[in-house]
Coordinates of C-alpha atoms and ligand atoms in Angstrom, one line a residue:
M34 CA -101.7 21.2 41.8
S35 CA -98.2 21.2 43.0
R36 CA -96.8 23.9 45.3
R37 CA -94.2 26.1 43.8
V38 CA -90.9 25.8 45.6
T39 CA -88.6 28.7 45.0
E40 CA -85.8 28.1 47.4
P41 CA -83.5 25.1 47.4
Y42 CA -83.1 23.0 50.6
Q43 CA -80.3 24.7 52.5
K44 CA -79.8 22.5 55.6
E45 CA -77.0 20.0 56.0
I46 CA -78.3 16.5 55.6
V47 CA -77.6 13.8 58.2
G48 CA -78.5 10.2 58.0
A49 CA -78.0 7.4 60.5
K50 CA -77.1 3.9 59.4
G51 CA -78.8 1.9 62.1
S52 CA -82.4 1.5 60.9
I53 CA -83.9 -1.7 59.6
F54 CA -84.2 0.0 56.2
Y55 CA -80.5 0.4 56.2
R56 CA -79.6 -2.9 57.6
A57 CA -82.0 -5.4 56.0
H58 CA -79.9 -5.8 52.8
S59 CA -76.5 -4.3 52.0
Y60 CA -75.6 -2.5 48.8
H61 CA -72.6 -0.5 47.6
T62 CA -72.8 3.2 48.9
K63 CA -76.2 3.0 50.5
V64 CA -77.8 6.3 51.4
P65 CA -79.6 6.3 54.8
P66 CA -83.3 6.9 53.7
E67 CA -84.2 8.9 56.9
G68 CA -81.8 11.6 55.6
I69 CA -83.7 11.9 52.4
V70 CA -87.1 12.4 53.9
P71 CA -86.8 16.1 55.0
V72 CA -85.5 16.9 51.5
I73 CA -88.4 15.2 49.8
E74 CA -90.8 17.0 52.1
H75 CA -89.2 20.3 51.3
Y76 CA -89.7 19.9 47.6
T77 CA -92.9 18.0 47.2
N78 CA -96.5 17.5 48.5
P79 CA -97.9 14.1 49.7
G80 CA -98.8 12.0 46.8
D81 CA -96.3 13.6 44.4
T82 CA -93.9 11.5 42.3
V83 CA -90.2 11.2 43.2
L84 CA -87.9 9.7 40.6
D85 CA -84.5 8.0 41.3
P86 CA -83.1 6.7 38.0
F87 CA -79.9 5.4 39.7
C88 CA -81.8 3.8 42.6
G89 CA -79.4 1.1 43.8
S90 CA -81.0 -0.5 46.8
G91 CA -84.0 1.8 46.5
M92 CA -83.5 4.1 49.5
T93 CA -85.1 7.0 47.7
G94 CA -88.2 4.7 47.3
V95 CA -88.1 3.9 51.0
A96 CA -87.9 7.7 51.8
S97 CA -90.9 8.2 49.5
L98 CA -92.8 5.5 51.4
L99 CA -91.9 7.1 54.7
S100 CA -93.1 10.5 53.5
G101 CA -96.3 9.3 51.7
R102 CA -95.0 10.1 48.2
T103 CA -94.9 7.9 45.1
G104 CA -91.4 6.6 44.4
V105 CA -90.5 5.9 40.8
L106 CA -87.3 3.9 40.8
S107 CA -85.0 2.4 38.1
D108 CA -81.5 1.1 37.8
L109 CA -79.4 -0.6 35.1
S110 CA -78.5 -3.5 37.4
P111 CA -80.7 -6.6 38.0
A112 CA -79.2 -6.9 41.5
A113 CA -80.3 -3.3 42.3
V114 CA -83.7 -3.9 40.9
H115 CA -84.1 -7.1 43.0
I116 CA -82.9 -5.4 46.2
A117 CA -84.9 -2.2 45.6
S118 CA -88.0 -4.3 44.9
G119 CA -87.4 -6.3 48.2
Y120 CA -87.3 -3.0 50.1
N121 CA -90.2 -1.2 48.4
T122 CA -92.8 -4.0 47.8
P123 CA -95.3 -4.2 50.6
N124 CA -95.2 -7.8 51.9
N125 CA -97.9 -9.0 54.4
P126 CA -95.8 -9.6 57.5
E127 CA -97.9 -12.5 58.8
R128 CA -97.8 -14.3 55.5
L129 CA -94.1 -13.7 55.2
A130 CA -93.4 -14.9 58.7
A131 CA -95.5 -18.1 58.0
A132 CA -93.6 -18.6 54.7
A133 CA -90.3 -18.1 56.5
S134 CA -91.2 -20.8 59.2
S135 CA -92.3 -23.2 56.5
L136 CA -89.0 -22.6 54.6
M137 CA -86.9 -23.3 57.7
A138 CA -89.0 -26.4 58.6
K139 CA -88.4 -27.9 55.1
L140 CA -84.7 -27.3 55.6
A141 CA -84.4 -28.6 59.1
G142 CA -83.2 -32.1 58.0
L143 CA -80.5 -30.6 55.7
E144 CA -79.3 -28.3 58.5
R145 CA -78.7 -31.2 60.8
E146 CA -77.0 -33.1 58.0
L147 CA -74.6 -30.2 57.1
Y148 CA -74.0 -28.4 60.3
G149 CA -75.2 -30.8 63.1
T150 CA -72.8 -32.0 65.8
A151 CA -72.7 -32.9 69.5
C152 CA -72.0 -30.6 72.5
S153 CA -68.8 -31.5 74.2
R154 CA -70.2 -30.5 77.6
C155 CA -73.6 -32.0 77.7
D156 CA -73.6 -34.3 74.6
S157 CA -76.9 -32.8 73.3
D158 CA -77.5 -31.8 69.7
A159 CA -75.4 -28.7 68.8
R160 CA -74.9 -26.6 65.8
I161 CA -71.7 -25.6 64.0
E162 CA -72.1 -21.9 63.7
Y163 CA -69.0 -21.4 61.6
T164 CA -65.9 -23.2 60.5
V165 CA -62.6 -21.4 59.8
W166 CA -60.7 -22.5 56.7
S167 CA -57.0 -22.0 55.9
D168 CA -55.2 -22.3 52.5
T169 CA -52.4 -24.8 52.1
M170 CA -49.2 -23.6 50.5
V171 CA -46.5 -25.8 48.9
C172 CA -43.0 -25.2 50.1
P173 CA -40.8 -24.3 47.1
G174 CA -37.8 -26.0 48.8
C175 CA -39.1 -29.5 49.6
S176 CA -42.8 -29.5 48.3
H177 CA -44.0 -30.1 51.8
E178 CA -47.6 -28.8 52.2
V179 CA -47.6 -26.0 54.8
L180 CA -50.9 -24.9 56.4
F181 CA -51.1 -21.1 56.3
W182 CA -52.9 -21.2 59.7
D183 CA -49.9 -23.0 61.3
S184 CA -47.2 -20.9 59.7
A185 CA -48.5 -17.4 59.3
R186 CA -50.0 -16.7 62.7
Q187 CA -47.4 -15.0 64.9
P188 CA -47.2 -15.0 68.7
D189 CA -48.1 -11.3 68.8
G190 CA -51.4 -12.0 67.0
T191 CA -50.3 -10.7 63.6
I192 CA -50.3 -12.5 60.3
S193 CA -47.1 -12.8 58.4
K194 CA -46.8 -13.2 54.6
N195 CA -43.4 -14.7 55.0
L196 CA -43.6 -18.3 55.8
V197 CA -41.0 -20.8 57.0
C198 CA -41.2 -24.5 56.1
P199 CA -41.3 -26.6 59.3
L200 CA -39.5 -29.4 57.4
C201 CA -36.7 -27.8 55.4
S202 CA -36.7 -24.3 57.0
T203 CA -36.9 -22.6 53.6
S204 CA -38.5 -19.2 54.0
F205 CA -40.8 -18.1 51.2
R206 CA -43.4 -15.5 50.5
K207 CA -47.1 -16.5 50.5
G208 CA -47.5 -14.8 47.1
D209 CA -44.8 -16.9 45.5
A210 CA -46.0 -20.3 46.7
K211 CA -48.3 -22.7 44.9
I212 CA -51.7 -22.9 46.7
L213 CA -53.6 -26.1 47.3
P214 CA -57.3 -26.6 48.4
G215 CA -57.5 -25.5 52.0
A216 CA -58.4 -27.3 55.2
P217 CA -60.8 -26.6 58.1
V218 CA -58.9 -25.6 61.2
L219 CA -61.5 -24.4 63.8
V220 CA -65.2 -24.6 64.5
S221 CA -67.5 -22.6 66.7
V222 CA -70.3 -24.8 68.1
A223 CA -73.5 -23.6 69.8
C224 CA -75.4 -26.0 72.0
T225 CA -79.2 -25.7 71.9
S226 CA -79.6 -27.4 75.4
C227 CA -76.9 -26.1 77.7
R228 CA -76.5 -22.9 75.6
S229 CA -72.7 -23.1 75.7
R230 CA -70.7 -21.8 72.8
E231 CA -67.2 -23.1 72.2
Q232 CA -64.5 -22.6 69.7
R233 CA -62.2 -25.6 69.2
P234 CA -60.4 -27.7 66.6
L235 CA -62.6 -30.0 64.6
T236 CA -63.3 -33.7 65.5
T237 CA -62.7 -36.3 62.8
V238 CA -66.4 -36.4 62.0
E239 CA -66.6 -32.6 61.7
T240 CA -63.6 -32.6 59.4
A241 CA -65.2 -35.2 57.1
M242 CA -68.4 -33.1 57.2
A243 CA -66.6 -29.9 56.2
H244 CA -65.3 -31.6 53.1
Y245 CA -68.8 -32.8 52.1
P246 CA -70.7 -32.5 49.8
H247 CA -68.8 -32.4 46.6
R248 CA -70.0 -30.2 43.8
T249 CA -71.2 -33.2 41.8
D250 CA -73.4 -34.3 44.7
I251 CA -75.5 -31.1 44.5
T252 CA -78.7 -31.7 42.5
D253 CA -80.4 -28.3 43.0
W254 CA -79.4 -25.5 40.6
Y255 CA -76.6 -23.2 41.7
P256 CA -74.8 -20.4 39.7
T257 CA -71.8 -21.2 37.6
A258 CA -71.3 -17.9 35.9
P259 CA -67.7 -17.5 34.8
L260 CA -65.6 -14.9 36.5
E261 CA -63.8 -13.7 33.4
D262 CA -60.2 -12.5 33.7
W263 CA -61.0 -9.2 32.0
R264 CA -63.2 -8.0 34.9
E265 CA -62.0 -5.0 36.8
M266 CA -62.2 -7.0 40.0
W267 CA -60.5 -10.1 38.7
R268 CA -57.1 -10.7 40.3
G269 CA -54.3 -13.1 39.5
Q270 CA -55.1 -14.6 42.9
H271 CA -58.4 -15.8 41.5
G272 CA -56.6 -17.8 38.9
K273 CA -54.1 -19.2 41.4
L274 CA -56.9 -20.3 43.8
G275 CA -58.8 -21.8 40.9
I276 CA -61.7 -19.4 41.3
A277 CA -63.2 -19.6 37.8
T278 CA -66.9 -19.3 38.4
S279 CA -69.4 -17.9 41.0
A280 CA -69.7 -21.4 42.5
D281 CA -66.1 -21.3 43.5
F282 CA -66.8 -18.5 45.9
F283 CA -68.5 -21.0 48.2
T284 CA -67.5 -24.2 50.0
G285 CA -69.3 -27.3 48.8
R286 CA -71.4 -27.4 52.0
N287 CA -72.5 -23.8 51.8
L288 CA -73.2 -24.1 48.1
R289 CA -75.4 -27.2 48.8
A290 CA -77.3 -25.2 51.5
L291 CA -77.8 -22.1 49.5
A292 CA -78.9 -24.0 46.4
A293 CA -81.6 -25.7 48.6
V294 CA -82.7 -22.4 50.1
W295 CA -82.8 -20.7 46.7
K296 CA -85.0 -23.5 45.2
I297 CA -87.5 -23.7 48.1
A298 CA -87.7 -19.9 48.5
G299 CA -88.4 -19.6 44.8
E300 CA -91.3 -22.0 45.0
S301 CA -93.0 -20.1 47.8
P302 CA -95.8 -17.6 47.2
E303 CA -93.6 -15.2 49.2
S304 CA -90.6 -15.8 47.0
L305 CA -89.8 -12.1 46.6
G306 CA -89.3 -11.6 50.4
L307 CA -87.6 -15.0 50.9
R308 CA -85.2 -14.6 48.0
F309 CA -84.4 -11.0 49.2
A310 CA -83.4 -12.5 52.5
T311 CA -81.3 -15.1 50.7
T312 CA -79.3 -12.6 48.6
A313 CA -78.9 -10.6 51.8
I314 CA -76.8 -13.4 53.2
V315 CA -75.0 -14.6 50.0
N316 CA -71.8 -12.6 50.6
R317 CA -71.5 -13.6 54.2
A318 CA -72.1 -17.2 53.3
S319 CA -69.3 -17.0 50.8
R320 CA -65.5 -17.4 51.2
R321 CA -65.2 -13.6 51.0
Y322 CA -65.6 -13.3 54.7
Q323 CA -62.1 -13.1 56.0
W324 CA -60.8 -14.6 59.2
N325 CA -58.6 -12.2 61.2
P326 CA -56.9 -12.9 64.6
K327 CA -58.3 -9.7 66.1
R328 CA -61.9 -9.6 64.7
P329 CA -63.9 -10.8 61.8
T330 CA -63.2 -8.6 58.7
N331 CA -66.5 -8.2 56.9
V332 CA -66.8 -8.7 53.2
L333 CA -65.0 -5.8 51.5
S334 CA -67.4 -4.3 49.0
G335 CA -64.9 -2.9 46.6
T336 CA -63.2 -6.2 45.8
L337 CA -63.9 -9.9 45.1
Y338 CA -60.9 -10.8 47.3
I339 CA -60.7 -14.2 49.0
A340 CA -58.2 -14.3 51.9
S341 CA -56.1 -17.3 52.9
M342 CA -58.1 -17.8 56.0
N343 CA -61.8 -17.3 55.9
Y344 CA -65.1 -18.1 57.6
E345 CA -67.6 -20.6 56.5
F346 CA -70.8 -19.5 58.3
N347 CA -73.7 -21.8 58.9
V348 CA -76.1 -20.7 56.1
F349 CA -79.2 -21.5 58.1
S350 CA -78.1 -19.5 61.1
L351 CA -77.5 -16.5 58.8
L352 CA -80.9 -17.1 57.2
R353 CA -82.8 -17.4 60.4
R354 CA -81.6 -14.0 61.6
K355 CA -82.1 -12.4 58.2
L356 CA -85.7 -13.7 57.9
T357 CA -86.5 -12.1 61.2
A358 CA -85.1 -8.8 59.9
V359 CA -87.1 -9.1 56.7
V360 CA -90.4 -9.7 58.5
Q361 CA -89.6 -6.7 60.7
L362 CA -89.0 -4.7 57.5
A363 CA -92.3 -5.8 56.1
T364 CA -94.1 -4.6 59.3
K365 CA -92.3 -1.2 59.0
V366 CA -93.1 -0.9 55.3
G367 CA -96.7 -1.8 56.0
E368 CA -97.0 1.2 58.4
T369 CA -96.1 3.7 55.6
S370 CA -98.5 5.5 53.4
G371 CA -96.5 5.9 50.2
Q372 CA -95.9 3.5 47.3
S373 CA -93.0 2.8 45.0
S374 CA -92.4 1.0 41.7
V375 CA -89.1 -0.4 40.4
T376 CA -88.1 -0.8 36.7
Q377 CA -84.9 -2.1 35.2
A378 CA -83.7 0.7 32.8
S379 CA -80.7 2.8 32.0
A380 CA -80.9 6.4 33.2
T381 CA -79.8 7.5 29.8
N382 CA -83.1 6.3 28.3
L383 CA -86.2 6.5 30.6
K384 CA -88.6 5.5 27.8
H385 CA -91.1 4.2 30.3
L386 CA -91.7 7.7 31.6
Q387 CA -93.6 10.5 29.9
D388 CA -92.4 14.1 29.4
R389 CA -93.1 16.4 32.4
S390 CA -94.5 13.6 34.6
I391 CA -92.2 13.8 37.6
D392 CA -92.5 16.2 40.6
Y393 CA -89.0 15.8 42.0
V394 CA -85.8 13.8 41.5
F395 CA -83.4 12.6 44.3
T396 CA -80.6 10.5 43.0
D397 CA -77.1 9.2 43.8
P398 CA -75.3 8.4 40.5
P399 CA -71.9 6.7 40.2
F400 CA -69.0 9.0 41.0
G401 CA -66.6 8.4 38.2
A402 CA -64.3 5.4 38.9
N403 CA -65.3 4.9 42.5
I404 CA -67.0 1.5 42.3
Y405 CA -67.4 -1.0 39.6
Y406 CA -71.0 -1.8 40.4
S407 CA -71.6 -4.7 38.0
D408 CA -68.4 -6.5 39.4
A409 CA -69.3 -5.7 43.0
S410 CA -72.7 -7.3 42.4
F411 CA -71.3 -10.3 40.7
L412 CA -72.4 -12.9 43.3
W413 CA -76.0 -11.4 43.6
E414 CA -76.4 -11.3 39.9
S415 CA -75.0 -14.9 39.6
W416 CA -77.8 -16.2 41.9
L417 CA -80.4 -14.0 40.0
D418 CA -78.9 -15.5 36.8
D419 CA -79.3 -12.0 35.2
F420 CA -76.3 -9.7 34.7
T421 CA -75.9 -5.9 34.2
D422 CA -75.4 -4.9 30.6
T423 CA -72.4 -2.7 31.1
T424 CA -72.6 -0.9 27.8
N425 CA -74.4 2.0 29.5
E426 CA -72.9 1.6 32.9
A427 CA -71.9 5.2 34.0
I428 CA -68.5 4.6 35.3
V429 CA -64.9 5.3 34.3
S430 CA -63.0 2.1 33.7
T431 CA -60.0 2.8 31.5
S432 CA -58.4 -0.6 32.1
L433 CA -61.2 -2.4 30.3
A434 CA -61.7 -2.9 26.6
A435 CA -64.7 -1.1 25.1
A436 CA -66.3 -4.4 24.3
H437 CA -66.3 -5.2 28.1
G438 CA -67.8 -1.9 29.1
G439 CA -64.5 0.0 29.3
K440 CA -65.0 3.8 29.4
S441 CA -63.0 7.0 29.5
L442 CA -63.9 10.1 31.6
A443 CA -65.4 11.5 28.3
D444 CA -67.6 8.5 27.9
Y445 CA -68.7 8.8 31.5
E446 CA -69.5 12.5 30.9
Q447 CA -71.6 11.6 27.8
L448 CA -73.6 9.0 29.8
M449 CA -74.2 11.5 32.6
A450 CA -75.2 14.2 30.1
A451 CA -77.8 11.8 28.5
S452 CA -79.1 10.9 32.0
F453 CA -79.4 14.6 33.0
G454 CA -81.2 15.1 29.6
E455 CA -83.7 12.5 30.6
I456 CA -84.1 14.0 34.1
A457 CA -84.8 17.4 32.5
R458 CA -87.3 15.9 30.0
V459 CA -89.4 14.0 32.6
L460 CA -89.4 16.7 35.3
K461 CA -92.4 19.0 35.4
R462 CA -91.7 22.7 34.7
D463 CA -90.2 24.6 37.6
A464 CA -89.3 21.4 39.5
W465 CA -86.2 20.4 41.3
A466 CA -83.6 17.6 41.1
S467 CA -81.2 16.8 44.0
V468 CA -78.1 14.9 43.0
M469 CA -75.6 13.4 45.4
F470 CA -72.1 13.6 44.3
H471 CA -68.5 13.3 45.5
S472 CA -65.1 12.8 44.0
S473 CA -61.6 13.5 45.1
D474 CA -60.7 14.2 41.5
D475 CA -61.3 17.7 40.2
A476 CA -61.6 16.4 36.6
V477 CA -64.6 14.3 37.5
W478 CA -66.2 17.3 39.1
S479 CA -65.7 19.3 35.9
S480 CA -67.2 16.5 33.9
L481 CA -70.3 16.3 36.1
E482 CA -70.7 20.0 35.9
R483 CA -70.6 20.0 32.0
A484 CA -73.1 17.2 32.0
I485 CA -75.5 19.2 34.1
E486 CA -75.1 22.3 32.0
S487 CA -75.6 20.4 28.7
A488 CA -79.1 19.4 30.0
D489 CA -80.0 23.0 30.7
L490 CA -80.5 22.3 34.4
S491 CA -79.4 25.1 36.6
L492 CA -77.3 24.5 39.7
E493 CA -78.8 26.5 42.6
S494 CA -77.0 25.3 45.7
A495 CA -75.0 22.5 47.2
V496 CA -75.2 21.1 50.8
A497 CA -73.2 18.4 52.6
F498 CA -74.7 15.0 53.2
D499 CA -73.1 13.4 56.3
K500 CA -73.8 9.7 55.9
S501 CA -73.8 9.2 59.7
Q502 CA -70.9 9.3 62.1
P503 CA -69.0 6.1 61.8
S504 CA -67.9 4.5 65.1
F505 CA -64.2 4.7 66.0
K506 CA -63.9 1.1 64.8
G507 CA -65.6 2.1 61.6
V508 CA -63.1 4.8 60.9
K509 CA -60.2 2.4 61.6
Q510 CA -61.5 -0.2 59.3
M511 CA -62.2 2.3 56.5
T512 CA -60.0 2.3 53.5
N513 CA -58.4 5.6 52.4
Q514 CA -60.9 5.7 49.5
E515 CA -63.8 5.6 51.9
K516 CA -62.3 8.2 54.2
V517 CA -61.9 10.5 51.2
S518 CA -65.5 10.2 50.2
S519 CA -67.2 10.2 53.6
F520 CA -68.8 13.5 52.9
D521 CA -71.0 13.7 49.8
L522 CA -72.5 16.9 48.4
V523 CA -76.1 17.2 47.4
L524 CA -76.5 19.5 44.4
H525 CA -79.8 21.1 44.0
L526 CA -80.7 21.6 40.4
H527 CA -83.7 23.5 39.0
S528 CA -85.4 22.6 35.8
S529 CA -86.0 26.1 34.5
A530 CA -82.9 27.7 33.2
G531 CA -81.4 30.9 34.6
G532 CA -79.7 30.0 37.8
V533 CA -76.1 29.5 38.8
A534 CA -75.3 27.4 35.7
K535 CA -76.2 30.3 33.5
R536 CA -74.3 32.7 35.6
R537 CA -71.3 30.4 35.5
K538 CA -71.1 30.8 31.7
S539 CA -70.5 34.5 32.2
A540 CA -68.3 34.1 35.2
V541 CA -64.6 34.5 35.1
G542 CA -64.2 30.8 35.8
K543 CA -61.7 31.3 38.6
V544 CA -61.9 32.2 42.3
A545 CA -58.9 33.8 44.0
E546 CA -57.1 31.3 46.3
S547 CA -57.3 33.9 49.0
D548 CA -61.1 33.9 48.8
V549 CA -61.2 30.1 49.2
I550 CA -58.9 30.4 52.3
E551 CA -61.1 33.1 53.7
A552 CA -64.2 31.1 53.2
I553 CA -62.5 28.1 55.0
A554 CA -61.4 30.4 57.8
N555 CA -65.0 31.7 58.2
H556 CA -66.3 28.2 58.3
L557 CA -63.8 27.2 61.0
E558 CA -65.1 29.9 63.3
S559 CA -68.2 27.9 64.1
A560 CA -67.5 24.4 62.8
N561 CA -67.9 21.3 64.9
Q562 CA -65.2 18.5 65.1
R563 CA -66.4 16.6 62.0
Q564 CA -66.8 19.8 60.0
R565 CA -63.1 20.5 60.7
S566 CA -61.9 17.2 59.0
T567 CA -60.2 17.2 55.7
P568 CA -63.0 15.3 53.9
Y569 CA -65.5 17.8 55.1
I570 CA -63.5 20.8 54.1
H571 CA -62.8 19.3 50.7
S572 CA -66.5 19.0 50.2
L573 CA -66.9 22.6 51.4
V574 CA -64.4 23.8 48.8
M575 CA -66.2 21.9 46.1
R576 CA -69.4 23.7 47.2
I577 CA -67.7 27.1 47.2
L578 CA -66.4 26.6 43.7
L579 CA -69.8 25.3 42.5
E580 CA -71.7 28.2 44.0
R581 CA -69.3 30.9 42.7
G582 CA -69.1 29.4 39.3
A583 CA -65.4 28.7 39.4
T584 CA -63.4 26.0 37.8
F585 CA -62.4 22.9 39.9
A586 CA -59.0 22.7 38.3
G587 CA -56.3 22.8 41.1
Y588 CA -58.7 21.6 43.8
S589 CA -58.3 17.9 43.9
Y590 CA -58.5 16.2 47.3
G591 CA -54.7 16.2 47.6
E592 CA -54.4 19.8 46.5
V593 CA -57.0 20.9 49.1
E594 CA -54.9 19.1 51.7
V595 CA -51.8 21.0 50.7
L596 CA -53.7 24.3 50.9
L597 CA -54.9 23.4 54.4
T598 CA -51.5 22.5 55.6
K599 CA -50.1 25.8 54.4
N600 CA -52.7 27.9 56.0
F601 CA -54.2 26.1 58.9
L602 CA -53.4 24.0 61.9
L603 CA -54.2 20.3 62.2
E604 CA -54.7 18.7 65.6
K605 CA -56.3 15.3 66.2
S606 CA -57.6 15.3 62.6
A607 CA -59.4 18.6 63.0
W608 CA -58.3 21.9 61.3
S609 CA -58.3 25.2 63.0
R610 CA -57.3 28.8 62.2
N611 CA -53.6 29.5 62.5
P612 CA -52.6 31.4 65.6
T613 CA -51.4 35.0 65.0
P614 CA -48.0 35.1 63.2
D615 CA -46.2 36.2 66.3
N616 CA -46.4 32.9 68.2
A617 CA -46.8 30.7 65.1
S618 CA -43.2 29.7 65.0
S619 CA -43.4 28.0 68.3
I620 CA -46.2 25.7 67.3
K621 CA -45.5 22.5 65.4
I622 CA -47.8 21.8 62.6
E623 CA -48.8 18.1 62.3
G624 CA -47.7 16.5 59.1
T625 CA -44.8 18.9 58.4
P626 CA -41.3 18.1 59.3
Ligands
LIG856 C1 -74.2 5.2 44.0 S1 -75.2 3.8 43.5 C2 -76.8 4.1 44.1 C3 -76.9 3.7 45.5 C4 -78.2 4.1 46.2 N1 -78.2 5.5 46.5 C5 -78.5 3.3 47.4 O1 -78.8 3.9 48.5 O2 -78.5 2.0 47.4 C6 -75.3 4.1 41.8 C7 -76.2 3.1 41.0 O3 -76.1 3.5 39.6 C8 -76.4 2.4 38.8 N2 -76.0 2.7 37.4 C9 -74.8 2.8 36.8 N3 -75.0 3.2 35.5 C10 -76.4 3.3 35.3 C11 -77.2 3.7 34.2 N4 -76.7 4.0 33.0 N5 -78.5 3.7 34.4 C12 -79.1 3.4 35.6 N6 -78.3 3.0 36.7 C13 -77.0 3.0 36.5 C14 -75.5 1.3 39.5 O4 -76.0 0.0 39.2 C15 -75.7 1.7 41.0 O5 -76.8 0.9 41.5
LIG857 ZN1 -39.8 -27.3 52.8
LIG858 ZN1 -74.5 -28.5 75.7

């Protein structure tokens, strides 16, 4: 008999990104599972069922395992189902470790053949840990082939897009030049005997190895799914570089290595765990890992971009580390008392679930046009040879034709309404659903709200979810988009009608701007540094509007920023109350002339 929970969870939710559950396999917009645990514990009893119909990498399932609940997961994407299954299926750690050792043993010969070299200090066997590759550009003046590595790197450590031909001195832009297949320019070699690690130009033998093997020499299966030019993430640059299929994202050598790993992993009785480890390294092992003079720039998740200088990491070194992490994950999962199942399904049609069968929902649906999941998962889905059917993908993608999954905001709203309808159907009476959401666009917020109302769910409260404090480096590397959405809200919905959503219908639909300003001022009285940032305050304003039943119109991210600038003081990215008007004139407000 389930306990009746009458109050929504009111605390702010914080999740750290460091645990093995977070690190073992990447996914777009992962939610740290430890943050979800207290929320699940608030709403449910041990053994209860927790549904996440937009499960992604399955972190709600992991939180269910950690809290002794039963996770019921589904997602539209085969990549998500694969990753969520890898996280949530209990693997015997000893058997997995033995299978991992056997996999590496079978591949030892191939590793020597592809990445083996000699140490320049002690002459013992050494391993190429990575090779840096550079594109070759054709000079428009004299057709001389110019290595980007030679011409673009500036003495001050920056990279210039304006190149000068060393032969005829023609200056030209990188973007205007014809590009030829690249060349390896640098290796990093690790010696297993003297333990030295050196970075140096390639020897003749190493250069020959880098160009081997050719695609035609590879006999194991590898993915050749076409990267069609109608995809959201397709760029003219792909055409220019000759990136026409998933195979083109890899060097011949790494493709050969991955194909061998994929085959042997698939034949193992522990294939789920071993293939989970393999997809976990696929992006790093691809040409998407950009070389940068200051530090490696990790694979950018919102694009399928390939830079002009990139890393070719040793597949087996990546795999060895990942297998250790996956065995560690299996041990941790084995220590939990819950269980989770994963199904491939659209949230708009949960036909595998009975009416009134679920105790609680925690979910993180797509936020409008933020991420094109199926494109972002292209390489994973290529290896799985199974692709998202984008017909029901709940995103806004106006640049695509409808036949390719293109959708307007109204289409998105309709898909979200159908999903909330399914959530309302499968939830037990008087149960709760927590939905993560964020958007800098007020129209997307309104859409979401109408979708919630149409399912007769009532919105009872909203709290912030701080997805961990990024390090300073983390902040610097963040794109503007990420900065904007670093604070999500968790909306707590109740399955019996009568709450805020109902009140909203009778509400005036508007809150006076002075009330919003006053609420922000009250918040700033006791807020910490992070709670004074623009992203946090934007999420606070969304919450104020939600809870008071007011329209979102006029409160986009940019408009909230303007409101803050007019009424508050910004110092070191933190807002505070304006000083009294008397001395206000002597203080310069950051960002205003
Ligand atoms: C924000 S992500 C979830 C990430 C997840 N919280 C995690 O920690 O990994 C949203 C997910 O919704 C999925 N999705 C999009 N449309 C869907 C639909 N109609 N039904 C089910 N899943 C869908 C995407 O494939 C994506 O995995
Ligand atoms: Zn020239
Ligand atoms: Zn050595």
